[in-house]
XYZ file of N, CA and C in Angstrom:
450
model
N 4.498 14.703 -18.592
C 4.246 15.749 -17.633
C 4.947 17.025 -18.071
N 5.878 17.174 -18.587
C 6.787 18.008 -18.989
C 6.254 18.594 -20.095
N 5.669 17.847 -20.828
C 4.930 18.485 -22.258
C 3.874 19.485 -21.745
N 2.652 18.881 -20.879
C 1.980 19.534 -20.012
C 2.510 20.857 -19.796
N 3.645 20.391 -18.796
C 3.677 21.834 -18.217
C 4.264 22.759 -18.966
N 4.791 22.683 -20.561
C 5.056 23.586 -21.716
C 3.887 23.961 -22.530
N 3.151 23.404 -22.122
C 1.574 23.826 -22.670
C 1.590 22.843 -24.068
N 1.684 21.747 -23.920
C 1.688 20.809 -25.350
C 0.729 19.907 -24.543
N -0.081 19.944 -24.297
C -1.291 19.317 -24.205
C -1.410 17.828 -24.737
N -1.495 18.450 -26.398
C -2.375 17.520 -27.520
C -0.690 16.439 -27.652
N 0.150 17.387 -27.753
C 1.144 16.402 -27.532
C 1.590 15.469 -26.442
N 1.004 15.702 -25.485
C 0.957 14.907 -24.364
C 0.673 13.418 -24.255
N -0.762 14.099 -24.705
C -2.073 12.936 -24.595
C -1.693 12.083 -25.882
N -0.697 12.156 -27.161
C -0.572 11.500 -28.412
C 0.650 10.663 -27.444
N 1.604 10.964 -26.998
C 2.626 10.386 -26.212
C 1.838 9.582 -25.743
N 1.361 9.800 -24.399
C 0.224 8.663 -23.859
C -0.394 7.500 -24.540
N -0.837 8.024 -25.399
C -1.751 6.728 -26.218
C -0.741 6.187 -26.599
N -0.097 6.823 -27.542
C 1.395 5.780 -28.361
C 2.677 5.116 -27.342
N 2.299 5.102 -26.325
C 2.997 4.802 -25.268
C 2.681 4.009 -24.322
N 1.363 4.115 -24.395
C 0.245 3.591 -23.496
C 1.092 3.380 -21.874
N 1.762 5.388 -21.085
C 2.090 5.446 -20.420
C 1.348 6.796 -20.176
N 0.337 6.460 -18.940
C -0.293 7.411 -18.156
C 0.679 8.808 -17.378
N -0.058 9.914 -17.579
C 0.670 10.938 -16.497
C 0.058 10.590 -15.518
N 0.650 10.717 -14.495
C 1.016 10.602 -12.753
C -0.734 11.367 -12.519
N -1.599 10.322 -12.184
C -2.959 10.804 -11.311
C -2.677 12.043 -10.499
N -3.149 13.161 -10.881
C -3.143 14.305 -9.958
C -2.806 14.353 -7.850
N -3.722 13.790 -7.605
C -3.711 13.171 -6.263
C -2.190 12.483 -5.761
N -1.984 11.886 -6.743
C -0.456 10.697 -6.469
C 0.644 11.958 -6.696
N 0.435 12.683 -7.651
C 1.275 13.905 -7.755
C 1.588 14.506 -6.693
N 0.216 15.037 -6.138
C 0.005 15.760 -4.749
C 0.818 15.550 -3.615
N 0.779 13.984 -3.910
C 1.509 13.053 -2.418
C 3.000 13.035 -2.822
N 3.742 12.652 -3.802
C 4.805 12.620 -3.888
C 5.403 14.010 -3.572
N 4.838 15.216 -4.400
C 5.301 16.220 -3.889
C 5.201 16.533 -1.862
N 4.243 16.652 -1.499
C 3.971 17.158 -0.510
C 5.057 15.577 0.451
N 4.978 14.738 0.364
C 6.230 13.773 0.883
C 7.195 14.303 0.993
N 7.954 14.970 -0.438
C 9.205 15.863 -0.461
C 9.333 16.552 0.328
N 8.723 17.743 0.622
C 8.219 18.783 1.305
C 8.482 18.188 3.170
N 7.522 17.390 2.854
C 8.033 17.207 4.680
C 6.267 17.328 5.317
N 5.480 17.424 4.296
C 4.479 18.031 5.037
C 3.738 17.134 5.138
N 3.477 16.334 6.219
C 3.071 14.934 6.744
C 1.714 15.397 6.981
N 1.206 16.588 7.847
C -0.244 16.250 7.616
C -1.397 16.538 6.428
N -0.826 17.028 5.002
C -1.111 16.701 3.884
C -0.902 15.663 3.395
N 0.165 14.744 3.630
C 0.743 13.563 3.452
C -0.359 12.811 3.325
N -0.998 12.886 4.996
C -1.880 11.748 5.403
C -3.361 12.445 5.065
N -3.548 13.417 4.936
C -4.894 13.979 4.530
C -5.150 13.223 2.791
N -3.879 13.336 1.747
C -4.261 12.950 0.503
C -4.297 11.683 0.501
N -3.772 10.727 1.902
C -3.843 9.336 1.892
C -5.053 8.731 1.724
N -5.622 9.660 2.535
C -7.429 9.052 3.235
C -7.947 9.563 1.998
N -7.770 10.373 0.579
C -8.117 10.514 -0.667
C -8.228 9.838 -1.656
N -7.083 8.625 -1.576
C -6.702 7.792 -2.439
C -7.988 6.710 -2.990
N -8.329 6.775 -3.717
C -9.335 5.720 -3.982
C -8.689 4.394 -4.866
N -7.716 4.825 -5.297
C -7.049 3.737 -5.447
C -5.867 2.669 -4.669
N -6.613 3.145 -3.715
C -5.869 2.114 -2.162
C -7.509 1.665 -1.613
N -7.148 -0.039 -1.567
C -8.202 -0.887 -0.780
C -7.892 -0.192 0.979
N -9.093 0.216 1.918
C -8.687 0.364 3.266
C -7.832 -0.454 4.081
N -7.399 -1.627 3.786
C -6.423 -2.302 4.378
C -4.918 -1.701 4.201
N -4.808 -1.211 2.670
C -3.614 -1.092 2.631
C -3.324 0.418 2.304
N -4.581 1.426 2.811
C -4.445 2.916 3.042
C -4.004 2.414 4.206
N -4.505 2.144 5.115
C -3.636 2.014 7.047
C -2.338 1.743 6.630
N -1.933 0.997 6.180
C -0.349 0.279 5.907
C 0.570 1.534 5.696
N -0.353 2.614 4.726
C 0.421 3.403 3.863
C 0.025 4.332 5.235
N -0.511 4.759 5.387
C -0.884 5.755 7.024
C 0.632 5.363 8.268
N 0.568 4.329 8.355
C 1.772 3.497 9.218
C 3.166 3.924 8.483
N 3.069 3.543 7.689
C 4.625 3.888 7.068
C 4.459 5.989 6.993
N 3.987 6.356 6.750
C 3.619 7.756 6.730
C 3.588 8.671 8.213
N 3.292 7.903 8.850
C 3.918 8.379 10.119
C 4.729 7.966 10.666
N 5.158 6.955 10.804
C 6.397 6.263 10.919
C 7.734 7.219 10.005
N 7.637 7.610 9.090
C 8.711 8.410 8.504
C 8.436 9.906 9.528
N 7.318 10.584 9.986
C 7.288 11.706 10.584
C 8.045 11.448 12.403
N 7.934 10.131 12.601
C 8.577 9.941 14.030
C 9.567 9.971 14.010
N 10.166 9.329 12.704
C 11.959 8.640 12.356
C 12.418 10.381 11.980
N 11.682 11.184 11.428
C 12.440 12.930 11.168
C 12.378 13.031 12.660
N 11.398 13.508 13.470
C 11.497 13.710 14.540
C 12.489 13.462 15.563
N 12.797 12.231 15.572
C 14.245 12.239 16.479
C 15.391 12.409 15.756
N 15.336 12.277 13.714
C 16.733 12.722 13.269
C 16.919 13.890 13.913
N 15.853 15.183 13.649
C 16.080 16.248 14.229
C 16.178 16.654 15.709
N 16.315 15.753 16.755
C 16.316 16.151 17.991
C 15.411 16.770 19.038
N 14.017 16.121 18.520
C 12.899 16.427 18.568
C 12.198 15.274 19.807
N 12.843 14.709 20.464
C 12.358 13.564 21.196
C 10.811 13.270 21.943
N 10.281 14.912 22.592
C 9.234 14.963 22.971
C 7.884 14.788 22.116
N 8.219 15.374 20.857
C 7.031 15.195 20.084
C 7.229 14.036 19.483
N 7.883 13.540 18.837
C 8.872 12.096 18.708
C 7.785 11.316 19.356
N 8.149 11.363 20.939
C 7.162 10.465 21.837
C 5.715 10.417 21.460
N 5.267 11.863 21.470
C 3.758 12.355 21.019
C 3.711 11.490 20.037
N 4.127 11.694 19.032
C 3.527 10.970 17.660
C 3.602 9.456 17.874
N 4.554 8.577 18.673
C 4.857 7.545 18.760
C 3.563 7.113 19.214
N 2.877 7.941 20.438
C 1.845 7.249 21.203
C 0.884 7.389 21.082
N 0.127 9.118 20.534
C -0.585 9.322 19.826
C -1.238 8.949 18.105
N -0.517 8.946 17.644
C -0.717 8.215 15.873
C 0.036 6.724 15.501
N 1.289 6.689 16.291
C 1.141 5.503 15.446
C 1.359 4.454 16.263
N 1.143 3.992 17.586
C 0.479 2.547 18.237
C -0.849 2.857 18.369
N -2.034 3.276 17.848
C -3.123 3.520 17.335
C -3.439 2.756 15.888
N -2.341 3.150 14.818
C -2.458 2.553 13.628
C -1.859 1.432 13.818
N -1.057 1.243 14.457
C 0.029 -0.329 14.523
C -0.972 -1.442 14.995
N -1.963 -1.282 16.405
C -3.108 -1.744 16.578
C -4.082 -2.241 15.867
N -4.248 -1.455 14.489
C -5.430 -1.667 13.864
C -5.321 -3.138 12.939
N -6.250 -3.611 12.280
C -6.060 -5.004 11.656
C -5.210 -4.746 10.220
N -3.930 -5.128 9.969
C -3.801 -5.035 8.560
C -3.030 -6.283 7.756
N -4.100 -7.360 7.802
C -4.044 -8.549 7.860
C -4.442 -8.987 6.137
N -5.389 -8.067 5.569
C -5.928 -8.415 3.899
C -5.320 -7.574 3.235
N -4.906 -8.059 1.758
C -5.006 -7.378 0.895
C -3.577 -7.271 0.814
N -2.963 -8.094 1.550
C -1.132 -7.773 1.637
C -0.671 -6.703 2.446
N -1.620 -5.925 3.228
C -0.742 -4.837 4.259
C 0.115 -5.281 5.281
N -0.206 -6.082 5.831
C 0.478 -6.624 6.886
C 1.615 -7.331 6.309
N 1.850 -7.751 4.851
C 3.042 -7.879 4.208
C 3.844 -6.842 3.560
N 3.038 -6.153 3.454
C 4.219 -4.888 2.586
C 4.735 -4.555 4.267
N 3.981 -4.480 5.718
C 4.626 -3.920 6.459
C 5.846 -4.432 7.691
N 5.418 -6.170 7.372
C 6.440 -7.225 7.752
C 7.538 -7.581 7.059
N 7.471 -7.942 5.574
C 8.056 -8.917 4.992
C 8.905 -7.789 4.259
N 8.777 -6.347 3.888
C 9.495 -5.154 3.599
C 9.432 -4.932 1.725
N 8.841 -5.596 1.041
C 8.206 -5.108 -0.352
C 7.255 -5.399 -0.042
N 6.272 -4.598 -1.386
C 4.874 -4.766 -1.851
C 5.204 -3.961 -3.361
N 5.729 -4.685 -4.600
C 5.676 -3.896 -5.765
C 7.148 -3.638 -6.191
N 7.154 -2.088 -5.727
C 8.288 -1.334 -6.122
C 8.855 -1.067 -4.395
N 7.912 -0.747 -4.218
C 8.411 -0.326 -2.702
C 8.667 -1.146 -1.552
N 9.770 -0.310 -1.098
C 10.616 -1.284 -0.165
C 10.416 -0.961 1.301
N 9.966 -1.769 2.201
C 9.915 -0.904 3.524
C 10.969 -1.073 4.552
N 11.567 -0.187 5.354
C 12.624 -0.860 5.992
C 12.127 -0.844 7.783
N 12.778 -1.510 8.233
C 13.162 -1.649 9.717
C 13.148 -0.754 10.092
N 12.580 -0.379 11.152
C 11.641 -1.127 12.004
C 10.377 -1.274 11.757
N 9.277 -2.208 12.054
C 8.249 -2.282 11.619
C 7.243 -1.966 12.951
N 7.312 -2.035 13.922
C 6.509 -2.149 14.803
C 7.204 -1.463 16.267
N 5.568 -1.168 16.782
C 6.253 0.126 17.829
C 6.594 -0.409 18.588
N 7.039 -1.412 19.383
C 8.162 -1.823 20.182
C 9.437 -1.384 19.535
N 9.902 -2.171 17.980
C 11.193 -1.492 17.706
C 11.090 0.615 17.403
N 9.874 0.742 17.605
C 10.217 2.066 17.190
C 10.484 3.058 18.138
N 9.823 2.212 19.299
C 9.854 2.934 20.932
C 11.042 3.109 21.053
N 12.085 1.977 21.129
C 13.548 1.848 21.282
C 14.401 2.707 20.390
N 13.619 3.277 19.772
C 14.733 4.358 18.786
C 14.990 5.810 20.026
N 14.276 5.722 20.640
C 13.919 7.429 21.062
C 15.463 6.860 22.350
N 15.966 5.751 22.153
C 17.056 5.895 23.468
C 18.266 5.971 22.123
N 18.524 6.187 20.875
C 19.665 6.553 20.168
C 19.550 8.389 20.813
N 21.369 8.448 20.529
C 21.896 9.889 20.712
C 22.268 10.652 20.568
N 22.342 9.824 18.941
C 22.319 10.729 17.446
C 21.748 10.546 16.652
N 21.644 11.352 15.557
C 21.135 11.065 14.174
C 21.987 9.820 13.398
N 22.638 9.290 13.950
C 23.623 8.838 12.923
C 23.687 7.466 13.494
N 23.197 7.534 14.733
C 23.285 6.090 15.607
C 21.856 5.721 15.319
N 20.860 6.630 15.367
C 19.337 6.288 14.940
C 19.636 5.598 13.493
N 20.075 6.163 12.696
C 20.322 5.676 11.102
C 20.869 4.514 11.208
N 22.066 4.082 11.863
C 22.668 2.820 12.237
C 21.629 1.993 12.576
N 21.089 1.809 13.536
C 19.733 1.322 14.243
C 18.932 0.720 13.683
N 18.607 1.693 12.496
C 17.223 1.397 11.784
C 17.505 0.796 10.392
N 18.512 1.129 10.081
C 18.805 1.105 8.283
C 18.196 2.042 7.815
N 17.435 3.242 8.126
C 17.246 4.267 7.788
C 17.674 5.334 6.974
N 17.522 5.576 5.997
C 18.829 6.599 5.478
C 18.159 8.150 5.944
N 17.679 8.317 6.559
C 16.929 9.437 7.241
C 16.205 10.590 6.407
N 16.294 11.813 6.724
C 15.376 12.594 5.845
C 16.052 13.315 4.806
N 17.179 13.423 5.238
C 18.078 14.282 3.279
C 18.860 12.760 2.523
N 18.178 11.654 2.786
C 18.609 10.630 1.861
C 20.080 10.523 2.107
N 21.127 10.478 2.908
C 22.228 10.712 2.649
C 23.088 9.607 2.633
């Protein structure tokens, strides 16, 4: 990626082959960045993009994706919209079937791969976050390390 963005192209793509290590799919780029960022409804707009997610386990990734926008929401002291999102987006997605394809395990059992999912999984435990009375007791709570990773 770095070669790329120095304008070495041809050197790129020779890395690649002799490496037989792909640059980062444009789209997946998109998402990691815009994750950073904070900007959740690009987040979930490049989700529903992904063609390399079976629909079972785009919802999974939709769930955990808002689920991180509820868990900022009350780090920041945000409780009302907090609620909004809780009831509006995600016991909507928590509802839905994600039973094939391993979603309902990457979102129970807490891997799928590389990625690790943490506690809480489901909107009963997530409802119960909105009665913490800090950021720091929410983090306690959840195992969360919240939104500046700290």
């Amino acid at each position: 990626q770095c070669c790329v963005e120095l304008g070495l192209s041809a050197s790129a793509r020779i890395m690649q082959e002799e490496s037989n290590v792909r640059e980062t799919e444009p789209r997946v780029a998109a998402l990691r960045d815009a994750v950073l960022r904070g900007e959740w409804d690009e987040v979930e707009d490049i989700v529903e993009q992904l063609s390399c997610l079976p629909p079972p386990a785009r919802s999974a990734v939709r769930f955990l994706v808002v689920r991180q926008r509820y868990l900022e929401l009350l780090e920041q002291g945000r409780a009302e919209k907090a609620l909004v999102c809780l009831r509006e987006r995600l016991a909507p997605l928590h509802s839905a079937p994600l039973t094939s394809n391993g979603a309902a395990e990457l979102q129970k059992e807490g891997t799928h791969g590389t990625c690790k999912v943490q506690a809480p999984a489901t909107v009963g435990e997530l409802s119960g976050c909105l009665l913490c009375a800090t950021a720091e007791e929410l983090r306690a709570r959840t195992g969360w390390d919240g939104a500046s990773d700290e």
